[in-house]
Amino acid sequence: MTVPRGESTATMRVKTGPGALPYVGQAYALVEEVTRRARVAGTDRYTATMLPLGTDELWEVTATPQGRDSMTVVLGPLGRFRARVDGQGTVLSLSGVGSTMQVTVERVQGLDFDALGKSFAPRSLGTLSPPDSVRASVVGATVAVRYSRPSMRGRVVFGNVVPGTRCGAPARTRRPSSRRAPI
């Protein structure tokens, strides 16, 4: 994995055994993979290894069935979670109350992304980053800068940040000048 280290990044390599899973905080799909594997194994206690992203510390994770529709999952140092699962081990709900996470997770009806995409496709977003320019005279040389500037398109940004607001521009900035200046 590549992780930030100060002003740059570092690549970490961690040796794990077969079947190890990554752990991404608050991403319960990977915890569900452990409960599904536990259901398939059909044993009194299933053990797996998870590696939290950004560390080299492997976690032992156990899933212990508690009847037909629930399991206790111990996620390394995070502690004990109680999961309600279906016959395939799909997590229907998960409670971390009493663990260091103190979360309650509930599976909900998914979004219909195809329908959402079709409803937004015909909408015009306008020019995402309209072109702009500035011209000045600096020590006898005319300097012009042509650029694309991010546009809020009627949205409030500062104080109420708009998710997905463009911070970049689709076109490169150009700096034509009437004289060549040393850099």
PDB file of C-alpha atoms in Angstrom:
ATOM      1  CA  MET A   1       0.000   0.000   0.000  1.00  0.00           C
ATOM      2  CA  THR A   2       1.085   3.579  -0.564  1.00  0.00           C
ATOM      3  CA  VAL A   3       0.587   5.900   2.409  1.00  0.00           C
ATOM      4  CA  PRO A   4       1.261   9.610   3.012  1.00  0.00           C
ATOM      5  CA  ARG A   5       4.454  10.403   4.913  1.00  0.00           C
ATOM      6  CA  GLY A   6       4.919  14.117   5.508  1.00  0.00           C
ATOM      7  CA  GLU A   7       5.190  15.875   2.159  1.00  0.00           C
ATOM      8  CA  SER A   8       5.535  12.651   0.141  1.00  0.00           C
ATOM      9  CA  THR A   9       4.379   9.034   0.144  1.00  0.00           C
ATOM     10  CA  ALA A  10       5.879   5.714   1.173  1.00  0.00           C
ATOM     11  CA  THR A  11       5.135   2.251  -0.145  1.00  0.00           C
ATOM     12  CA  MET A  12       4.627  -0.390   2.540  1.00  0.00           C
ATOM     13  CA  ARG A  13       4.742  -4.121   1.936  1.00  0.00           C
ATOM     14  CA  VAL A  14       3.253  -6.389   4.564  1.00  0.00           C
ATOM     15  CA  LYS A  15       3.364 -10.158   4.360  1.00  0.00           C
ATOM     16  CA  THR A  16       0.035 -11.804   5.144  1.00  0.00           C
ATOM     17  CA  GLY A  17      -1.285 -15.313   4.949  1.00  0.00           C
ATOM     18  CA  PRO A  18      -3.751 -16.565   2.340  1.00  0.00           C
ATOM     19  CA  GLY A  19      -7.248 -15.107   2.631  1.00  0.00           C
ATOM     20  CA  ALA A  20      -6.213 -11.963   4.512  1.00  0.00           C
ATOM     21  CA  LEU A  21      -8.504  -8.980   3.990  1.00  0.00           C
ATOM     22  CA  PRO A  22      -7.879  -5.239   4.160  1.00  0.00           C
ATOM     23  CA  TYR A  23      -9.663  -3.297   6.894  1.00  0.00           C
ATOM     24  CA  VAL A  24     -10.917   0.127   5.933  1.00  0.00           C
ATOM     25  CA  GLY A  25     -12.388   2.018   8.885  1.00  0.00           C
ATOM     26  CA  GLN A  26     -16.179   2.311   8.741  1.00  0.00           C
ATOM     27  CA  ALA A  27     -16.356   0.085   5.602  1.00  0.00           C
ATOM     28  CA  TYR A  28     -18.408  -2.866   6.781  1.00  0.00           C
ATOM     29  CA  ALA A  29     -18.491  -4.758   3.476  1.00  0.00           C
ATOM     30  CA  LEU A  30     -15.129  -6.307   4.378  1.00  0.00           C
ATOM     31  CA  VAL A  31     -16.413  -7.280   7.832  1.00  0.00           C
ATOM     32  CA  GLU A  32     -19.346  -8.867   6.003  1.00  0.00           C
ATOM     33  CA  GLU A  33     -16.862 -10.909   3.965  1.00  0.00           C
ATOM     34  CA  VAL A  34     -15.637 -12.375   7.271  1.00  0.00           C
ATOM     35  CA  THR A  35     -19.212 -13.272   8.345  1.00  0.00           C
ATOM     36  CA  ARG A  36     -19.893 -14.857   4.941  1.00  0.00           C
ATOM     37  CA  ARG A  37     -16.721 -16.923   5.166  1.00  0.00           C
ATOM     38  CA  ALA A  38     -17.674 -17.936   8.699  1.00  0.00           C
ATOM     39  CA  ARG A  39     -21.120 -19.072   7.523  1.00  0.00           C
ATOM     40  CA  VAL A  40     -19.551 -21.156   4.709  1.00  0.00           C
ATOM     41  CA  ALA A  41     -16.980 -22.682   7.092  1.00  0.00           C
ATOM     42  CA  GLY A  42     -19.804 -23.832   9.382  1.00  0.00           C
ATOM     43  CA  THR A  43     -17.453 -24.102  12.383  1.00  0.00           C
ATOM     44  CA  ASP A  44     -17.938 -23.013  16.002  1.00  0.00           C
ATOM     45  CA  ARG A  45     -15.390 -20.228  15.508  1.00  0.00           C
ATOM     46  CA  TYR A  46     -13.940 -18.757  12.305  1.00  0.00           C
ATOM     47  CA  THR A  47     -10.642 -16.836  12.377  1.00  0.00           C
ATOM     48  CA  ALA A  48      -9.324 -14.475   9.698  1.00  0.00           C
ATOM     49  CA  THR A  49      -6.607 -11.870   9.354  1.00  0.00           C
ATOM     50  CA  MET A  50      -7.282  -8.245   8.456  1.00  0.00           C
ATOM     51  CA  LEU A  51      -4.770  -5.520   7.702  1.00  0.00           C
ATOM     52  CA  PRO A  52      -5.884  -1.952   8.466  1.00  0.00           C
ATOM     53  CA  LEU A  53      -4.848   0.266   5.575  1.00  0.00           C
ATOM     54  CA  GLY A  54      -1.926   2.510   6.427  1.00  0.00           C
ATOM     55  CA  THR A  55      -0.409   0.231   9.085  1.00  0.00           C
ATOM     56  CA  ASP A  56       1.689  -2.906   9.196  1.00  0.00           C
ATOM     57  CA  GLU A  57      -0.174  -4.367  12.200  1.00  0.00           C
ATOM     58  CA  LEU A  58      -2.191  -7.477  11.286  1.00  0.00           C
ATOM     59  CA  TRP A  59      -5.430  -7.994  13.225  1.00  0.00           C
ATOM     60  CA  GLU A  60      -6.883 -11.345  14.187  1.00  0.00           C
ATOM     61  CA  VAL A  61     -10.612 -11.296  13.527  1.00  0.00           C
ATOM     62  CA  THR A  62     -12.966 -13.963  14.830  1.00  0.00           C
ATOM     63  CA  ALA A  63     -16.590 -14.667  13.979  1.00  0.00           C
ATOM     64  CA  THR A  64     -18.516 -16.917  16.334  1.00  0.00           C
ATOM     65  CA  PRO A  65     -22.053 -17.991  15.375  1.00  0.00           C
ATOM     66  CA  GLN A  66     -24.685 -17.254  18.042  1.00  0.00           C
ATOM     67  CA  GLY A  67     -27.695 -19.187  16.771  1.00  0.00           C
ATOM     68  CA  ARG A  68     -29.191 -19.121  13.272  1.00  0.00           C
ATOM     69  CA  ASP A  69     -29.263 -15.371  12.713  1.00  0.00           C
ATOM     70  CA  SER A  70     -26.439 -13.765  14.650  1.00  0.00           C
ATOM     71  CA  MET A  71     -22.684 -13.793  15.198  1.00  0.00           C
ATOM     72  CA  THR A  72     -20.196 -12.197  17.524  1.00  0.00           C
ATOM     73  CA  VAL A  73     -17.329 -10.622  15.603  1.00  0.00           C
ATOM     74  CA  VAL A  74     -14.148  -9.551  17.371  1.00  0.00           C
ATOM     75  CA  LEU A  75     -12.270  -7.036  15.196  1.00  0.00           C
ATOM     76  CA  GLY A  76      -8.734  -7.024  16.598  1.00  0.00           C
ATOM     77  CA  PRO A  77      -8.212  -4.156  19.035  1.00  0.00           C
ATOM     78  CA  LEU A  78     -11.595  -2.578  18.207  1.00  0.00           C
ATOM     79  CA  GLY A  79     -13.381  -5.190  20.272  1.00  0.00           C
ATOM     80  CA  ARG A  80     -16.596  -7.174  20.113  1.00  0.00           C
ATOM     81  CA  PHE A  81     -19.422  -6.484  17.667  1.00  0.00           C
ATOM     82  CA  ARG A  82     -22.793  -8.212  17.534  1.00  0.00           C
ATOM     83  CA  ALA A  83     -24.028  -8.954  14.016  1.00  0.00           C
ATOM     84  CA  ARG A  84     -27.435 -10.061  12.816  1.00  0.00           C
ATOM     85  CA  VAL A  85     -26.884 -12.104   9.628  1.00  0.00           C
ATOM     86  CA  ASP A  86     -28.920 -14.076   7.116  1.00  0.00           C
ATOM     87  CA  GLY A  87     -28.334 -17.664   5.981  1.00  0.00           C
ATOM     88  CA  GLN A  88     -25.446 -16.652   3.682  1.00  0.00           C
ATOM     89  CA  GLY A  89     -23.732 -14.529   6.334  1.00  0.00           C
ATOM     90  CA  THR A  90     -24.874 -11.207   4.858  1.00  0.00           C
ATOM     91  CA  VAL A  91     -24.807  -8.585   7.612  1.00  0.00           C
ATOM     92  CA  LEU A  92     -28.282  -7.194   8.232  1.00  0.00           C
ATOM     93  CA  SER A  93     -27.210  -5.119  11.234  1.00  0.00           C
ATOM     94  CA  LEU A  94     -24.093  -4.684  13.334  1.00  0.00           C
ATOM     95  CA  SER A  95     -23.696  -3.199  16.794  1.00  0.00           C
ATOM     96  CA  GLY A  96     -20.397  -2.016  18.166  1.00  0.00           C
ATOM     97  CA  VAL A  97     -21.931  -0.713  21.396  1.00  0.00           C
ATOM     98  CA  GLY A  98     -19.421  -1.635  24.080  1.00  0.00           C
ATOM     99  CA  SER A  99     -16.505  -1.733  21.600  1.00  0.00           C
ATOM    100  CA  THR A 100     -14.138   1.143  20.936  1.00  0.00           C
ATOM    101  CA  MET A 101     -16.207   2.010  17.825  1.00  0.00           C
ATOM    102  CA  GLN A 102     -19.620   2.546  19.495  1.00  0.00           C
ATOM    103  CA  VAL A 103     -21.466   2.241  16.151  1.00  0.00           C
ATOM    104  CA  THR A 104     -24.740   0.767  15.002  1.00  0.00           C
ATOM    105  CA  VAL A 105     -24.951  -0.239  11.342  1.00  0.00           C
ATOM    106  CA  GLU A 106     -28.180  -1.180   9.577  1.00  0.00           C
ATOM    107  CA  ARG A 107     -28.508  -2.499   6.008  1.00  0.00           C
ATOM    108  CA  VAL A 108     -30.947  -0.374   4.003  1.00  0.00           C
ATOM    109  CA  GLN A 109     -32.544  -0.647   0.587  1.00  0.00           C
ATOM    110  CA  GLY A 110     -29.959   0.214  -2.083  1.00  0.00           C
ATOM    111  CA  LEU A 111     -30.160   3.106  -4.498  1.00  0.00           C
ATOM    112  CA  ASP A 112     -31.132   2.535  -8.119  1.00  0.00           C
ATOM    113  CA  PHE A 113     -28.031   4.074  -9.721  1.00  0.00           C
ATOM    114  CA  ASP A 114     -29.256   3.390 -13.267  1.00  0.00           C
ATOM    115  CA  ALA A 115     -32.439   5.392 -12.652  1.00  0.00           C
ATOM    116  CA  LEU A 116     -30.542   8.175 -10.881  1.00  0.00           C
ATOM    117  CA  GLY A 117     -28.057   8.422 -13.751  1.00  0.00           C
ATOM    118  CA  LYS A 118     -30.844   8.618 -16.332  1.00  0.00           C
ATOM    119  CA  SER A 119     -32.625  11.360 -14.366  1.00  0.00           C
ATOM    120  CA  PHE A 120     -29.475  13.505 -14.192  1.00  0.00           C
ATOM    121  CA  ALA A 121     -28.137  12.832 -17.712  1.00  0.00           C
ATOM    122  CA  PRO A 122     -30.362  15.339 -19.564  1.00  0.00           C
ATOM    123  CA  ARG A 123     -29.662  18.159 -17.071  1.00  0.00           C
ATOM    124  CA  SER A 124     -27.335  20.884 -18.261  1.00  0.00           C
ATOM    125  CA  LEU A 125     -24.568  21.772 -15.848  1.00  0.00           C
ATOM    126  CA  GLY A 126     -23.585  24.844 -17.823  1.00  0.00           C
ATOM    127  CA  THR A 127     -19.940  25.607 -18.427  1.00  0.00           C
ATOM    128  CA  LEU A 128     -18.082  23.797 -15.657  1.00  0.00           C
ATOM    129  CA  SER A 129     -15.105  26.144 -15.673  1.00  0.00           C
ATOM    130  CA  PRO A 130     -15.715  29.207 -17.860  1.00  0.00           C
ATOM    131  CA  PRO A 131     -12.728  30.811 -19.579  1.00  0.00           C
ATOM    132  CA  ASP A 132     -11.356  34.036 -18.147  1.00  0.00           C
ATOM    133  CA  SER A 133      -8.292  36.229 -18.653  1.00  0.00           C
ATOM    134  CA  VAL A 134      -6.281  39.030 -17.137  1.00  0.00           C
ATOM    135  CA  ARG A 135      -3.735  41.377 -18.756  1.00  0.00           C
ATOM    136  CA  ALA A 136      -1.155  43.617 -17.121  1.00  0.00           C
ATOM    137  CA  SER A 137       1.922  45.628 -17.956  1.00  0.00           C
ATOM    138  CA  VAL A 138       4.920  44.637 -15.865  1.00  0.00           C
ATOM    139  CA  VAL A 139       8.167  46.596 -16.296  1.00  0.00           C
ATOM    140  CA  GLY A 140       7.262  47.519 -19.844  1.00  0.00           C
ATOM    141  CA  ALA A 141       6.194  44.015 -20.883  1.00  0.00           C
ATOM    142  CA  THR A 142       2.580  43.097 -21.489  1.00  0.00           C
ATOM    143  CA  VAL A 143       1.631  39.922 -19.679  1.00  0.00           C
ATOM    144  CA  ALA A 144      -1.650  38.131 -20.292  1.00  0.00           C
ATOM    145  CA  VAL A 145      -2.997  35.088 -18.532  1.00  0.00           C
ATOM    146  CA  ARG A 146      -5.831  33.047 -20.040  1.00  0.00           C
ATOM    147  CA  TYR A 147      -7.297  30.423 -17.727  1.00  0.00           C
ATOM    148  CA  SER A 148     -10.443  28.523 -16.834  1.00  0.00           C
ATOM    149  CA  ARG A 149     -11.903  29.442 -13.483  1.00  0.00           C
ATOM    150  CA  PRO A 150     -13.972  27.115 -11.331  1.00  0.00           C
ATOM    151  CA  SER A 151     -17.636  28.059 -11.232  1.00  0.00           C
ATOM    152  CA  MET A 152     -20.108  27.702  -8.364  1.00  0.00           C
ATOM    153  CA  ARG A 153     -23.074  27.849 -10.800  1.00  0.00           C
ATOM    154  CA  GLY A 154     -25.386  29.382  -8.172  1.00  0.00           C
ATOM    155  CA  ARG A 155     -24.287  27.111  -5.306  1.00  0.00           C
ATOM    156  CA  VAL A 156     -22.999  28.202  -1.901  1.00  0.00           C
ATOM    157  CA  VAL A 157     -19.428  26.932  -1.441  1.00  0.00           C
ATOM    158  CA  PHE A 158     -17.663  28.555   1.514  1.00  0.00           C
ATOM    159  CA  GLY A 159     -19.452  27.925   4.795  1.00  0.00           C
ATOM    160  CA  ASN A 160     -21.592  25.288   3.094  1.00  0.00           C
ATOM    161  CA  VAL A 161     -19.184  23.303   0.942  1.00  0.00           C
ATOM    162  CA  VAL A 162     -20.706  21.733  -2.154  1.00  0.00           C
ATOM    163  CA  PRO A 163     -19.598  18.108  -2.640  1.00  0.00           C
ATOM    164  CA  GLY A 164     -17.886  17.630  -5.982  1.00  0.00           C
ATOM    165  CA  THR A 165     -17.092  21.317  -6.548  1.00  0.00           C
ATOM    166  CA  ARG A 166     -14.371  21.564  -9.174  1.00  0.00           C
ATOM    167  CA  CYS A 167     -11.102  22.883  -7.810  1.00  0.00           C
ATOM    168  CA  GLY A 168      -9.249  22.487 -11.081  1.00  0.00           C
ATOM    169  CA  ALA A 169      -9.887  23.567 -14.608  1.00  0.00           C
ATOM    170  CA  PRO A 170     -10.383  21.615 -17.839  1.00  0.00           C
ATOM    171  CA  ALA A 171      -8.062  23.837 -19.889  1.00  0.00           C
ATOM    172  CA  ARG A 172      -4.418  24.648 -19.205  1.00  0.00           C
ATOM    173  CA  THR A 173      -3.381  28.117 -18.149  1.00  0.00           C
ATOM    174  CA  ARG A 174      -1.540  30.150 -20.810  1.00  0.00           C
ATOM    175  CA  ARG A 175       0.793  33.077 -20.097  1.00  0.00           C
ATOM    176  CA  PRO A 176       1.675  34.813 -23.366  1.00  0.00           C
ATOM    177  CA  SER A 177       4.020  37.790 -23.020  1.00  0.00           C
ATOM    178  CA  SER A 178       5.393  40.498 -25.323  1.00  0.00           C
ATOM    179  CA  ARG A 179       8.923  39.846 -23.917  1.00  0.00           C
ATOM    180  CA  ARG A 180      10.804  36.822 -22.737  1.00  0.00           C
ATOM    181  CA  ALA A 181      11.527  37.156 -19.026  1.00  0.00           C
ATOM    182  CA  PRO A 182      14.152  35.235 -17.056  1.00  0.00           C
ATOM    183  CA  ILE A 183      12.708  32.733 -14.612  1.00  0.00           C
TER     184      ILE A 183
END
